[in-house]
Short mmCIF file of C-alpha atoms in Angstrom, two decimals:
data_model
loop_
_atom_site.label_atom_id
_atom_site.label_comp_id
_atom_site.label_asym_id
_atom_site.label_seq_id
_atom_site.Cartn_x
_atom_site.Cartn_y
_atom_site.Cartn_z
CA GLU J 619 18.63 -4.53 0.02
CA PRO J 620 16.05 -7.12 1.11
CA GLU J 621 12.82 -7.08 -0.82
CA VAL J 622 9.43 -8.73 -1.03
CA THR J 623 9.15 -10.94 -4.10
CA GLN J 624 5.91 -11.84 -5.82
CA THR J 625 5.22 -14.38 -8.52
CA PRO J 626 3.93 -14.41 -11.13
CA SER J 627 4.01 -10.80 -12.27
CA HIS J 628 1.00 -11.41 -14.50
CA GLN J 629 -1.66 -14.08 -14.35
CA VAL J 630 -4.57 -14.57 -16.70
CA THR J 631 -7.20 -17.03 -15.64
CA GLN J 632 -10.66 -18.06 -16.67
CA MET J 633 -13.62 -17.21 -14.50
CA GLY J 634 -14.31 -19.96 -12.00
CA GLN J 635 -10.74 -21.18 -11.89
CA GLU J 636 -8.59 -21.26 -8.79
CA VAL J 637 -5.48 -19.12 -8.64
CA ILE J 638 -2.63 -18.99 -6.18
CA LEU J 639 -0.55 -15.88 -5.88
CA ARG J 640 2.81 -16.30 -4.27
CA CYS J 641 4.93 -14.05 -2.16
CA VAL J 642 8.26 -14.34 -0.42
CA PRO J 643 8.35 -11.78 2.38
CA ILE J 644 11.53 -10.35 3.82
CA SER J 645 13.15 -13.10 5.82
CA ASN J 646 13.12 -11.61 9.33
CA HIS J 647 9.66 -10.12 9.03
CA LEU J 648 6.85 -11.50 11.12
CA TYR J 649 3.71 -9.83 9.77
CA PHE J 650 2.38 -10.43 6.30
CA TYR J 651 -0.33 -8.74 4.30
CA TRP J 652 -2.23 -8.86 1.07
CA TYR J 653 -3.66 -5.76 -0.56
CA ARG J 654 -5.33 -5.31 -3.88
CA GLN J 655 -5.75 -2.44 -6.28
CA ILE J 656 -8.46 -2.55 -8.88
CA LEU J 657 -7.41 -0.57 -11.94
CA GLY J 658 -7.79 3.13 -11.33
CA GLN J 659 -8.81 2.70 -7.70
CA LYS J 660 -7.15 2.92 -4.33
CA VAL J 661 -5.11 0.22 -2.68
CA GLU J 662 -7.34 -1.83 -0.36
CA PHE J 663 -6.40 -4.03 2.58
CA LEU J 664 -7.40 -7.67 2.27
CA VAL J 665 -5.81 -9.58 5.12
CA SER J 666 -3.04 -9.60 7.67
CA PHE J 667 -1.30 -12.70 8.95
CA TYR J 668 0.81 -13.26 12.02
CA ASN J 669 1.98 -16.29 13.92
CA ASN J 670 0.44 -18.63 11.35
CA GLU J 671 -3.03 -17.24 11.57
CA ILE J 672 -5.12 -14.43 10.18
CA SER J 673 -5.01 -11.44 12.49
CA GLU J 674 -7.42 -9.26 10.56
CA LYS J 675 -9.38 -9.41 7.34
CA SER J 676 -11.51 -6.98 5.40
CA GLU J 677 -15.02 -7.40 4.05
CA ILE J 678 -13.49 -8.14 0.66
CA PHE J 679 -11.77 -11.23 2.04
CA ASP J 680 -14.71 -13.61 1.85
CA ASP J 681 -14.81 -17.40 1.78
CA GLN J 682 -13.38 -17.43 -1.73
CA PHE J 683 -10.07 -16.19 -0.38
CA SER J 684 -7.55 -17.97 1.79
CA VAL J 685 -3.98 -17.39 2.85
CA GLU J 686 -1.31 -19.78 3.86
CA ARG J 687 2.29 -19.87 4.90
CA PRO J 688 3.14 -23.36 3.69
CA ASP J 689 6.79 -23.20 4.64
CA GLY J 690 9.23 -20.83 6.26
CA SER J 691 9.50 -18.51 3.31
CA ASN J 692 6.37 -18.41 1.16
CA PHE J 693 3.10 -16.63 1.81
CA THR J 694 0.26 -17.39 -0.59
CA LEU J 695 -3.12 -15.98 -1.47
CA LYS J 696 -5.60 -18.39 -3.00
CA ILE J 697 -8.76 -17.41 -4.75
CA ARG J 698 -10.93 -20.50 -5.03
CA SER J 699 -13.28 -19.59 -7.84
CA THR J 700 -12.29 -16.40 -9.56
CA LYS J 701 -14.80 -13.80 -10.67
CA LEU J 702 -14.39 -11.06 -13.20
CA GLU J 703 -14.34 -8.51 -10.40
CA ASP J 704 -11.29 -10.18 -8.88
CA SER J 705 -9.23 -8.68 -11.69
CA ALA J 706 -6.79 -6.38 -9.96
CA MET J 707 -3.20 -5.87 -8.95
CA TYR J 708 -2.48 -7.84 -5.80
CA PHE J 709 0.28 -6.64 -3.52
CA CYS J 710 1.99 -8.60 -0.82
CA ALA J 711 3.63 -6.71 2.03
CA SER J 712 5.55 -7.57 5.15
CA THR J 713 6.62 -5.80 8.31
CA GLU J 714 9.20 -6.61 10.89
CA GLY J 715 6.95 -5.76 13.81
CA GLU J 716 3.72 -4.11 14.71
CA ASN J 717 3.24 -0.77 13.02
CA THR J 718 6.63 -0.66 11.44
CA GLU J 719 7.35 0.18 7.86
CA ALA J 720 5.60 -2.05 5.34
CA PHE J 721 7.62 -3.28 2.41
CA PHE J 722 5.60 -4.04 -0.68
CA GLY J 723 6.27 -6.43 -3.50
CA GLN J 724 5.98 -5.41 -7.12
CA GLY J 725 2.54 -6.94 -7.36
CA THR J 726 0.79 -9.61 -9.39
CA ARG J 727 -1.59 -8.38 -12.03
CA LEU J 728 -4.50 -10.83 -12.12
CA THR J 729 -6.81 -10.76 -15.09
CA VAL J 730 -9.95 -12.88 -14.97
CA VAL J 731 -11.54 -13.49 -18.36
CA ALA G 1220 -14.87 4.80 10.09
CA GLN G 1221 -11.24 5.31 9.32
CA SER G 1222 -10.59 7.28 6.17
CA VAL G 1223 -7.79 8.97 4.30
CA THR G 1224 -8.56 11.78 1.90
CA GLN G 1225 -6.39 12.99 -0.91
CA PRO G 1226 -8.49 15.80 -2.33
CA ASP G 1227 -6.53 16.23 -5.56
CA ILE G 1228 -6.97 13.46 -8.12
CA HIS G 1229 -4.59 15.07 -10.61
CA ILE G 1230 -1.97 17.74 -10.22
CA THR G 1231 0.16 19.21 -12.99
CA VAL G 1232 3.27 21.20 -12.20
CA SER G 1233 6.08 22.57 -14.28
CA GLU G 1234 9.50 21.04 -13.94
CA GLY G 1235 11.43 22.98 -11.34
CA ALA G 1236 8.32 24.24 -9.59
CA SER G 1237 7.43 23.36 -6.03
CA LEU G 1238 4.92 20.69 -5.16
CA GLU G 1239 2.51 20.03 -2.34
CA LEU G 1240 0.23 17.03 -2.23
CA ARG G 1241 -2.47 17.07 0.39
CA CYS G 1242 -3.50 14.28 2.71
CA ASN G 1243 -6.05 14.36 5.52
CA TYR G 1244 -7.04 11.49 7.74
CA SER G 1245 -9.87 10.72 10.06
CA TYR G 1246 -8.98 8.74 13.16
CA GLY G 1247 -9.48 9.04 16.85
CA ALA G 1248 -6.08 7.68 17.74
CA THR G 1249 -2.57 8.77 16.90
CA PRO G 1250 -1.76 7.45 13.47
CA TYR G 1251 1.36 6.30 11.77
CA LEU G 1252 1.65 8.07 8.43
CA PHE G 1253 3.24 7.14 5.15
CA TRP G 1254 3.62 8.36 1.61
CA TYR G 1255 4.14 5.84 -1.17
CA VAL G 1256 4.84 6.43 -4.84
CA GLN G 1257 3.77 4.19 -7.68
CA SER G 1258 4.96 4.42 -11.25
CA PRO G 1259 2.70 2.89 -13.91
CA GLY G 1260 2.56 -0.88 -13.63
CA GLN G 1261 4.96 -0.87 -10.72
CA GLY G 1262 4.78 -1.58 -7.02
CA LEU G 1263 4.62 0.80 -4.12
CA GLN G 1264 7.78 2.50 -3.01
CA LEU G 1265 7.95 4.15 0.39
CA LEU G 1266 8.90 7.82 0.20
CA LEU G 1267 8.77 8.65 3.89
CA LYS G 1268 7.13 7.78 7.16
CA TYR G 1269 6.11 9.36 10.43
CA PHE G 1270 5.83 7.43 13.65
CA SER G 1271 6.62 9.97 16.32
CA GLY G 1272 8.96 12.82 17.16
CA ASP G 1273 9.79 15.63 14.80
CA THR G 1274 6.69 16.40 12.79
CA LEU G 1275 8.70 17.36 9.71
CA VAL G 1276 10.10 14.23 8.13
CA GLN G 1277 12.53 13.86 5.29
CA GLY G 1278 12.26 11.13 2.73
CA ILE G 1279 13.91 9.89 -0.40
CA LYS G 1280 14.18 11.77 -3.68
CA GLY G 1281 14.08 15.15 -1.93
CA PHE G 1282 10.57 14.78 -0.55
CA GLU G 1283 9.44 15.90 2.87
CA ALA G 1284 6.15 15.85 4.75
CA GLU G 1285 4.78 17.59 7.78
CA PHE G 1286 2.42 16.07 10.30
CA LYS G 1287 -0.06 18.58 11.68
CA ARG G 1288 -2.16 16.99 14.38
CA SER G 1289 -4.49 19.97 14.70
CA GLN G 1290 -5.38 19.71 11.03
CA SER G 1291 -5.21 15.91 10.78
CA SER G 1292 -2.95 16.39 7.81
CA PHE G 1293 0.26 14.95 6.44
CA ASN G 1294 1.05 16.91 3.30
CA LEU G 1295 3.89 15.93 1.00
CA ARG G 1296 6.19 18.58 -0.41
CA LYS G 1297 9.10 18.95 -2.76
CA PRO G 1298 10.80 22.27 -3.47
CA SER G 1299 11.71 21.53 -7.07
CA VAL G 1300 10.01 18.86 -9.12
CA HIS G 1301 11.85 16.78 -11.69
CA TRP G 1302 10.24 15.12 -14.72
CA SER G 1303 11.00 11.73 -13.19
CA ASP G 1304 8.68 12.54 -10.29
CA ALA G 1305 5.66 11.99 -12.51
CA ALA G 1306 3.80 9.11 -10.88
CA GLU G 1307 0.91 8.40 -8.57
CA TYR G 1308 1.30 9.23 -4.90
CA PHE G 1309 -0.56 7.53 -2.11
CA CYS G 1310 -0.94 8.66 1.45
CA ALA G 1311 -1.48 5.84 3.92
CA VAL G 1312 -2.32 5.65 7.58
CA GLY G 1313 -1.78 2.90 10.09
CA VAL G 1314 -3.31 2.91 13.52
CA LYS G 1315 -2.18 0.45 16.14
CA GLU G 1316 -5.55 0.31 17.79
CA TYR G 1317 -7.06 -0.83 14.51
CA GLY G 1318 -4.55 -3.52 13.80
CA ASN G 1319 -1.55 -3.42 11.57
CA LYS G 1320 -3.22 -2.66 8.30
CA LEU G 1321 -2.69 0.44 6.23
CA VAL G 1322 -5.58 2.49 4.94
CA PHE G 1323 -4.75 4.24 1.70
CA GLY G 1324 -6.02 7.40 0.16
CA ALA G 1325 -7.31 7.38 -3.40
CA GLY G 1326 -4.05 8.69 -4.76
CA THR G 1327 -2.91 11.81 -6.57
CA ILE G 1328 -1.55 11.55 -10.10
CA LEU G 1329 1.29 13.98 -10.63
CA ARG G 1330 2.05 15.20 -14.12
CA VAL G 1331 5.18 17.22 -14.77
CA LYS G 1332 5.33 19.51 -17.77
CA SER G 1333 8.57 20.75 -19.24
#
C-alpha cells in the first residue's frame, strides 16, 4: 500500500539552527501539507502546497518557515532559525485531489534544545 | 471561525463495552469529516471518512460514525471495544470553501480496562 514517508523520525537541534524535514508524498498525489502537533496538543495545519506554490498557510507559518518541492518526489519543510517552541511532531500529508482523503506520514519529532 | 470540538479529553471503557466518542463542528458550509487514530509516538491513521451520501459510514477496525447535519456532529462508535483500541482519537473537518486543510479537534484519549 502506498504511504507517505518522512525522514528523519527524530531530530534534535540547537536553538537558532536551521532544520530541514523531509517527506516523500504518495507518487500520484498532487496536494501536499505540513501539520504540527506540540506535545499534548491538537494537530495544527501549517501549510498546503499545490502546483509548486503555497496554496494556503496558517498564522503559525511565519517567515521562519518555508516549503519546497526540490524534485519530483520530495517535499521539504525548512525552519530557518529554530526556537524552543518549535519543538513538536511534524506531520507531512498528501492528497490525490481537492478534499480527498489525506494520507499522513509517521511524523518527525523535532526537539529544539 | 472554524472549529472542531471533542468534549471528552479522556474516556475509559471496559473491554467488550460499547464506545461513543463525540465530535461537533462549527462551519457554515458542508464539511468533509474524518476520524483518525494515533497510538503513542505514532502517526495518524484514518479510521473512516464522510464526503457525501449515506450518513452512517463504516471504517476499519469495526468503527462506524454517523453524520448528523442538524446537530453538526460526527460521533464515532464501536459496539465492542478491544484492549488494542486504546489510543488517541482525533476528529477532523475539511471544508472546500476554506481550502484543502483539515481542522482537528483536541483529541480524546481512550483507555480500555480489562
